[in-house]
């Protein structure tokens, strides 16, 4: 079974802190994604990566950056956390190539910024 | 632009009754459609997908979905609901970002199954 793990289930940070969210997948997938989930808004794509050291902006990249130094790991970075970044963050991976494949999700990290 | 809509925020069903969770889509080109389920405090789990072929797609946990091109719909169905089916359901369509395509999700429908 594909396993996508996220470093923390719950995280509480202060405004202005630099925050790292880590995601690791164990199935050698080429593609990885970061979403945030907010009630009534569904999932919104922040960033994604289709190869090591490659990244592309999603729909809401402002205030975030990412890093993918190894194939299995995709990190989301909040350079200076703000209260409006309080949310559930979901990581996903997907095998490639092919547009028919489904994404596999991690359990999520619920981030609270005070 | 690719998009999906889930017109119902919440669906209430009695256990044992059939359930339907609605999804409509708007795409340019062939639609690649997905359903996911999210249980409380969990990540999303893949249920099923439509790529091509038979309009009735069968998936996990007894769920199925009917693709209707003329109505641009992809409704999720189950003949007999269980209390354990209570969860948040997301419809998604393949987008066009990047070389592999992202997923564009609907806002989700909360399914509540009462005993």
mmCIF file of C-alpha atoms in Angstrom:
data_model
loop_
_atom_site.group_PDB
_atom_site.id
_atom_site.type_symbol
_atom_site.label_atom_id
_atom_site.label_comp_id
_atom_site.label_asym_id
_atom_site.label_seq_id
_atom_site.Cartn_x
_atom_site.Cartn_y
_atom_site.Cartn_z
ATOM 1 C CA UNK A 1 0.000 0.000 0.000
ATOM 2 C CA UNK A 2 1.062 3.522 -0.720
ATOM 3 C CA UNK A 3 1.945 5.406 2.400
ATOM 4 C CA UNK A 4 2.128 9.169 2.651
ATOM 5 C CA UNK A 5 3.196 10.471 6.033
ATOM 6 C CA UNK A 6 3.208 13.991 7.398
ATOM 7 C CA UNK A 7 5.522 15.038 10.186
ATOM 8 C CA UNK A 8 2.879 16.354 12.572
ATOM 9 C CA UNK A 9 -0.858 15.837 13.027
ATOM 10 C CA UNK A 10 -1.268 19.019 15.062
ATOM 11 C CA UNK A 11 0.958 22.077 15.206
ATOM 12 C CA UNK A 12 0.643 25.382 17.057
ATOM 13 C CA UNK A 13 2.884 28.282 16.062
ATOM 14 C CA UNK A 14 3.183 31.997 16.759
ATOM 15 C CA UNK A 15 2.695 34.764 14.225
ATOM 16 C CA UNK A 16 5.959 35.497 12.433
ATOM 17 C CA UNK A 17 7.524 32.096 13.038
ATOM 18 C CA UNK A 18 9.028 30.098 10.202
ATOM 19 C CA UNK A 19 7.127 26.824 9.881
ATOM 20 C CA UNK A 20 8.168 23.625 8.145
ATOM 21 C CA UNK A 21 5.663 20.941 7.185
ATOM 22 C CA UNK A 22 7.218 17.714 6.000
ATOM 23 C CA UNK A 23 5.743 15.048 3.766
ATOM 24 C CA UNK A 24 7.263 11.694 2.866
ATOM 25 C CA UNK A 25 5.962 9.051 0.458
ATOM 26 C CA UNK A 26 7.305 5.534 0.144
ATOM 27 C CA UNK A 27 6.169 4.522 -3.344
ATOM 28 C CA UNK A 28 8.675 6.313 -5.538
ATOM 29 C CA UNK A 29 6.032 8.657 -6.967
ATOM 30 C CA UNK A 30 7.200 11.396 -9.264
ATOM 31 C CA UNK A 31 4.498 13.906 -8.359
ATOM 32 C CA UNK A 32 3.796 15.493 -4.993
ATOM 33 C CA UNK A 33 1.299 18.148 -3.954
ATOM 34 C CA UNK A 34 0.454 20.452 -1.070
ATOM 35 C CA UNK A 35 -3.129 21.554 -0.448
ATOM 36 C CA UNK A 36 -4.858 23.494 2.244
ATOM 37 C CA UNK A 37 -8.361 22.595 3.303
ATOM 38 C CA UNK A 38 -10.769 25.115 4.784
ATOM 39 C CA UNK A 39 -14.473 24.627 5.594
ATOM 40 C CA UNK A 40 -16.689 25.596 2.680
ATOM 41 C CA UNK A 41 -13.720 26.074 0.356
ATOM 42 C CA UNK A 42 -12.704 22.474 -0.285
ATOM 43 C CA UNK A 43 -9.080 21.756 -1.131
ATOM 44 C CA UNK A 44 -6.951 24.418 -2.747
ATOM 45 C CA UNK A 45 -3.623 23.674 -4.384
ATOM 46 C CA UNK A 46 -0.649 25.555 -2.949
ATOM 47 C CA UNK A 47 2.323 24.068 -4.775
ATOM 48 C CA UNK A 48 3.213 20.888 -6.584
ATOM 49 C CA UNK A 49 6.289 19.146 -7.864
ATOM 50 C CA UNK A 50 6.673 16.641 -10.670
ATOM 51 C CA UNK A 51 10.341 15.884 -10.152
ATOM 52 C CA UNK A 52 13.190 16.410 -7.739
ATOM 53 C CA UNK A 53 14.104 20.088 -7.460
ATOM 54 C CA UNK A 54 11.153 21.011 -9.667
ATOM 55 C CA UNK A 55 8.209 22.993 -8.353
ATOM 56 C CA UNK A 56 5.218 24.814 -9.728
ATOM 57 C CA UNK A 57 2.821 27.260 -8.157
ATOM 58 C CA UNK A 58 -0.728 26.217 -7.562
ATOM 59 C CA UNK A 59 -3.732 28.438 -7.022
ATOM 60 C CA UNK A 60 -2.717 30.020 -3.703
ATOM 61 C CA UNK A 61 1.108 30.095 -3.419
ATOM 62 C CA UNK A 62 1.380 33.465 -1.671
ATOM 63 C CA UNK A 63 3.062 33.217 1.712
ATOM 64 C CA UNK A 64 4.378 29.708 1.025
ATOM 65 C CA UNK A 65 7.431 28.094 -0.500
ATOM 66 C CA UNK A 66 8.410 24.468 -1.059
ATOM 67 C CA UNK A 67 11.467 22.290 -1.285
ATOM 68 C CA UNK A 68 12.008 18.948 -2.936
ATOM 69 C CA UNK A 69 15.612 17.814 -2.565
ATOM 70 C CA UNK A 70 14.807 14.108 -2.610
ATOM 71 C CA UNK A 71 12.160 12.247 -4.559
ATOM 72 C CA UNK A 72 10.361 10.945 -1.486
ATOM 73 C CA UNK A 73 10.182 14.203 0.453
ATOM 74 C CA UNK A 74 8.265 17.404 -0.220
ATOM 75 C CA UNK A 75 8.400 20.215 2.309
ATOM 76 C CA UNK A 76 6.055 23.161 2.670
ATOM 77 C CA UNK A 77 7.522 26.289 4.258
ATOM 78 C CA UNK A 78 5.673 29.200 5.765
ATOM 79 C CA UNK A 79 8.330 31.910 5.806
ATOM 80 C CA UNK A 80 6.507 34.082 8.346
ATOM 81 C CA UNK A 81 3.361 32.464 9.656
ATOM 82 C CA UNK A 82 0.205 34.543 9.855
ATOM 83 C CA UNK A 83 -3.147 33.843 11.487
ATOM 84 C CA UNK A 84 -4.830 33.484 8.088
ATOM 85 C CA UNK A 85 -2.645 30.460 7.469
ATOM 86 C CA UNK A 86 -4.420 28.551 10.209
ATOM 87 C CA UNK A 87 -5.768 25.571 8.303
ATOM 88 C CA UNK A 88 -5.562 21.852 7.584
ATOM 89 C CA UNK A 89 -2.653 21.069 5.276
ATOM 90 C CA UNK A 90 -2.764 17.946 3.147
ATOM 91 C CA UNK A 91 0.073 16.393 1.211
ATOM 92 C CA UNK A 92 -0.493 14.012 -1.699
ATOM 93 C CA UNK A 93 1.586 11.980 -4.109
ATOM 94 C CA UNK A 94 0.806 10.537 -7.513
ATOM 95 C CA UNK A 95 2.673 8.181 -9.837
ATOM 96 C CA UNK A 96 3.604 9.475 -13.239
ATOM 97 C CA UNK A 97 3.537 9.832 -16.096
ATOM 98 C CA UNK A 98 -0.125 9.726 -16.944
ATOM 99 C CA UNK A 99 -3.091 11.891 -16.334
ATOM 100 C CA UNK A 100 -5.302 8.969 -15.292
ATOM 101 C CA UNK A 101 -3.727 8.306 -11.943
ATOM 102 C CA UNK A 102 -5.291 9.108 -8.619
ATOM 103 C CA UNK A 103 -3.548 10.976 -5.845
ATOM 104 C CA UNK A 104 -2.729 9.404 -2.478
ATOM 105 C CA UNK A 105 -3.106 11.605 0.564
ATOM 106 C CA UNK A 106 -1.407 11.855 3.907
ATOM 107 C CA UNK A 107 -3.369 12.222 7.171
ATOM 108 C CA UNK A 108 -3.037 15.995 7.245
ATOM 109 C CA UNK A 109 -1.486 18.535 9.581
ATOM 110 C CA UNK A 110 -3.807 20.870 11.429
ATOM 111 C CA UNK A 111 -1.858 24.097 11.880
ATOM 112 C CA UNK A 112 -2.950 26.822 14.270
ATOM 113 C CA UNK A 113 -1.165 30.169 14.125
ATOM 114 C CA UNK A 114 -1.700 32.336 17.203
ATOM 115 C CA UNK B 1 -11.312 26.258 -17.279
ATOM 116 C CA UNK B 2 -11.877 22.953 -15.510
ATOM 117 C CA UNK B 3 -14.221 23.005 -12.533
ATOM 118 C CA UNK B 4 -16.550 20.855 -10.469
ATOM 119 C CA UNK B 5 -19.561 21.771 -8.397
ATOM 120 C CA UNK B 6 -21.154 19.918 -5.525
ATOM 121 C CA UNK B 7 -24.539 21.587 -5.140
ATOM 122 C CA UNK B 8 -25.358 20.153 -1.699
ATOM 123 C CA UNK B 9 -23.418 21.068 1.424
ATOM 124 C CA UNK B 10 -25.056 18.225 3.322
ATOM 125 C CA UNK B 11 -27.011 15.076 2.519
ATOM 126 C CA UNK B 12 -29.011 13.225 5.162
ATOM 127 C CA UNK B 13 -30.002 9.603 4.635
ATOM 128 C CA UNK B 14 -31.481 6.876 6.803
ATOM 129 C CA UNK B 15 -29.453 3.716 7.189
ATOM 130 C CA UNK B 16 -30.453 1.125 4.595
ATOM 131 C CA UNK B 17 -31.748 3.697 2.127
ATOM 132 C CA UNK B 18 -30.002 4.482 -1.159
ATOM 133 C CA UNK B 19 -27.786 7.541 -1.204
ATOM 134 C CA UNK B 20 -26.720 9.955 -3.909
ATOM 135 C CA UNK B 21 -24.087 12.666 -3.652
ATOM 136 C CA UNK B 22 -24.203 15.020 -6.612
ATOM 137 C CA UNK B 23 -21.377 16.394 -8.717
ATOM 138 C CA UNK B 24 -21.422 18.373 -11.958
ATOM 139 C CA UNK B 25 -18.394 19.317 -13.981
ATOM 140 C CA UNK B 26 -17.198 21.752 -16.603
ATOM 141 C CA UNK B 27 -14.205 20.830 -18.736
ATOM 142 C CA UNK B 28 -12.607 21.461 -22.062
ATOM 143 C CA UNK B 29 -11.669 18.141 -23.567
ATOM 144 C CA UNK B 30 -12.214 14.709 -22.055
ATOM 145 C CA UNK B 31 -13.259 14.687 -18.404
ATOM 146 C CA UNK B 32 -11.235 12.630 -15.944
ATOM 147 C CA UNK B 33 -13.315 12.503 -12.776
ATOM 148 C CA UNK B 34 -12.620 11.261 -9.257
ATOM 149 C CA UNK B 35 -14.403 10.756 -5.957
ATOM 150 C CA UNK B 36 -12.679 10.875 -2.573
ATOM 151 C CA UNK B 37 -13.944 10.380 0.977
ATOM 152 C CA UNK B 38 -12.613 12.000 4.137
ATOM 153 C CA UNK B 39 -13.398 10.611 7.572
ATOM 154 C CA UNK B 40 -13.060 12.952 10.578
ATOM 155 C CA UNK B 41 -9.492 14.098 11.216
ATOM 156 C CA UNK B 42 -8.161 11.959 8.384
ATOM 157 C CA UNK B 43 -6.707 12.513 4.939
ATOM 158 C CA UNK B 44 -8.632 11.843 1.750
ATOM 159 C CA UNK B 45 -9.154 8.288 0.527
ATOM 160 C CA UNK B 46 -9.672 7.477 -3.135
ATOM 161 C CA UNK B 47 -13.035 5.858 -3.959
ATOM 162 C CA UNK B 48 -13.262 5.631 -7.727
ATOM 163 C CA UNK B 49 -12.531 7.342 -11.012
ATOM 164 C CA UNK B 50 -13.929 7.717 -14.502
ATOM 165 C CA UNK B 51 -11.476 7.850 -17.370
ATOM 166 C CA UNK B 52 -13.310 6.310 -20.294
ATOM 167 C CA UNK B 53 -15.611 3.414 -21.160
ATOM 168 C CA UNK B 54 -18.577 2.213 -19.117
ATOM 169 C CA UNK B 55 -20.616 5.063 -17.666
ATOM 170 C CA UNK B 56 -21.166 3.176 -14.403
ATOM 171 C CA UNK B 57 -17.983 3.005 -12.389
ATOM 172 C CA UNK B 58 -17.656 0.765 -9.348
ATOM 173 C CA UNK B 59 -15.360 1.644 -6.491
ATOM 174 C CA UNK B 60 -14.448 0.918 -2.885
ATOM 175 C CA UNK B 61 -16.843 0.226 0.015
ATOM 176 C CA UNK B 62 -19.788 -0.552 -2.306
ATOM 177 C CA UNK B 63 -19.862 2.899 -3.905
ATOM 178 C CA UNK B 64 -20.440 3.507 -7.573
ATOM 179 C CA UNK B 65 -20.743 6.586 -9.740
ATOM 180 C CA UNK B 66 -22.640 7.303 -12.908
ATOM 181 C CA UNK B 67 -21.038 9.413 -15.602
ATOM 182 C CA UNK B 68 -23.554 11.343 -17.703
ATOM 183 C CA UNK B 69 -22.012 13.311 -20.525
ATOM 184 C CA UNK B 70 -25.171 15.092 -21.642
ATOM 185 C CA UNK B 71 -25.859 16.356 -18.121
ATOM 186 C CA UNK B 72 -22.157 16.846 -17.313
ATOM 187 C CA UNK B 73 -22.663 14.976 -14.072
ATOM 188 C CA UNK B 74 -20.800 12.349 -12.078
ATOM 189 C CA UNK B 75 -23.031 11.461 -9.133
ATOM 190 C CA UNK B 76 -21.844 9.119 -6.393
ATOM 191 C CA UNK B 77 -24.288 6.401 -5.361
ATOM 192 C CA UNK B 78 -24.704 3.516 -2.980
ATOM 193 C CA UNK B 79 -27.723 1.184 -2.911
ATOM 194 C CA UNK B 80 -27.877 0.837 0.877
ATOM 195 C CA UNK B 81 -26.264 3.401 3.188
ATOM 196 C CA UNK B 82 -24.415 2.501 6.382
ATOM 197 C CA UNK B 83 -23.899 4.693 9.429
ATOM 198 C CA UNK B 84 -20.167 4.235 8.849
ATOM 199 C CA UNK B 85 -20.524 5.974 5.461
ATOM 200 C CA UNK B 86 -20.982 9.266 7.308
ATOM 201 C CA UNK B 87 -18.093 11.425 6.118
ATOM 202 C CA UNK B 88 -17.120 14.289 3.838
ATOM 203 C CA UNK B 89 -17.142 13.475 0.114
ATOM 204 C CA UNK B 90 -15.200 15.320 -2.559
ATOM 205 C CA UNK B 91 -15.606 15.217 -6.296
ATOM 206 C CA UNK B 92 -12.583 16.210 -8.399
ATOM 207 C CA UNK B 93 -11.681 16.742 -12.035
ATOM 208 C CA UNK B 94 -8.260 16.556 -13.640
ATOM 209 C CA UNK B 95 -6.905 20.028 -14.294
ATOM 210 C CA UNK B 96 -4.293 21.176 -16.754
ATOM 211 C CA UNK B 97 -1.457 22.417 -14.571
ATOM 212 C CA UNK B 98 1.946 20.964 -15.193
ATOM 213 C CA UNK B 99 2.804 17.956 -17.262
ATOM 214 C CA UNK B 100 0.691 15.510 -15.264
ATOM 215 C CA UNK B 101 -2.292 17.626 -14.408
ATOM 216 C CA UNK B 102 -3.470 18.576 -10.960
ATOM 217 C CA UNK B 103 -6.838 17.775 -9.354
ATOM 218 C CA UNK B 104 -9.488 20.431 -8.935
ATOM 219 C CA UNK B 105 -11.788 19.649 -6.023
ATOM 220 C CA UNK B 106 -15.350 20.594 -5.265
ATOM 221 C CA UNK B 107 -16.192 22.141 -1.917
ATOM 222 C CA UNK B 108 -17.295 18.843 -0.463
ATOM 223 C CA UNK B 109 -20.599 17.317 0.657
ATOM 224 C CA UNK B 110 -21.118 16.125 4.192
ATOM 225 C CA UNK B 111 -23.021 12.850 4.256
ATOM 226 C CA UNK B 112 -24.874 11.979 7.425
ATOM 227 C CA UNK B 113 -26.399 8.520 7.735
ATOM 228 C CA UNK B 114 -28.740 8.065 10.700
ATOM 229 C CA UNK B 115 -29.653 4.698 12.249
#
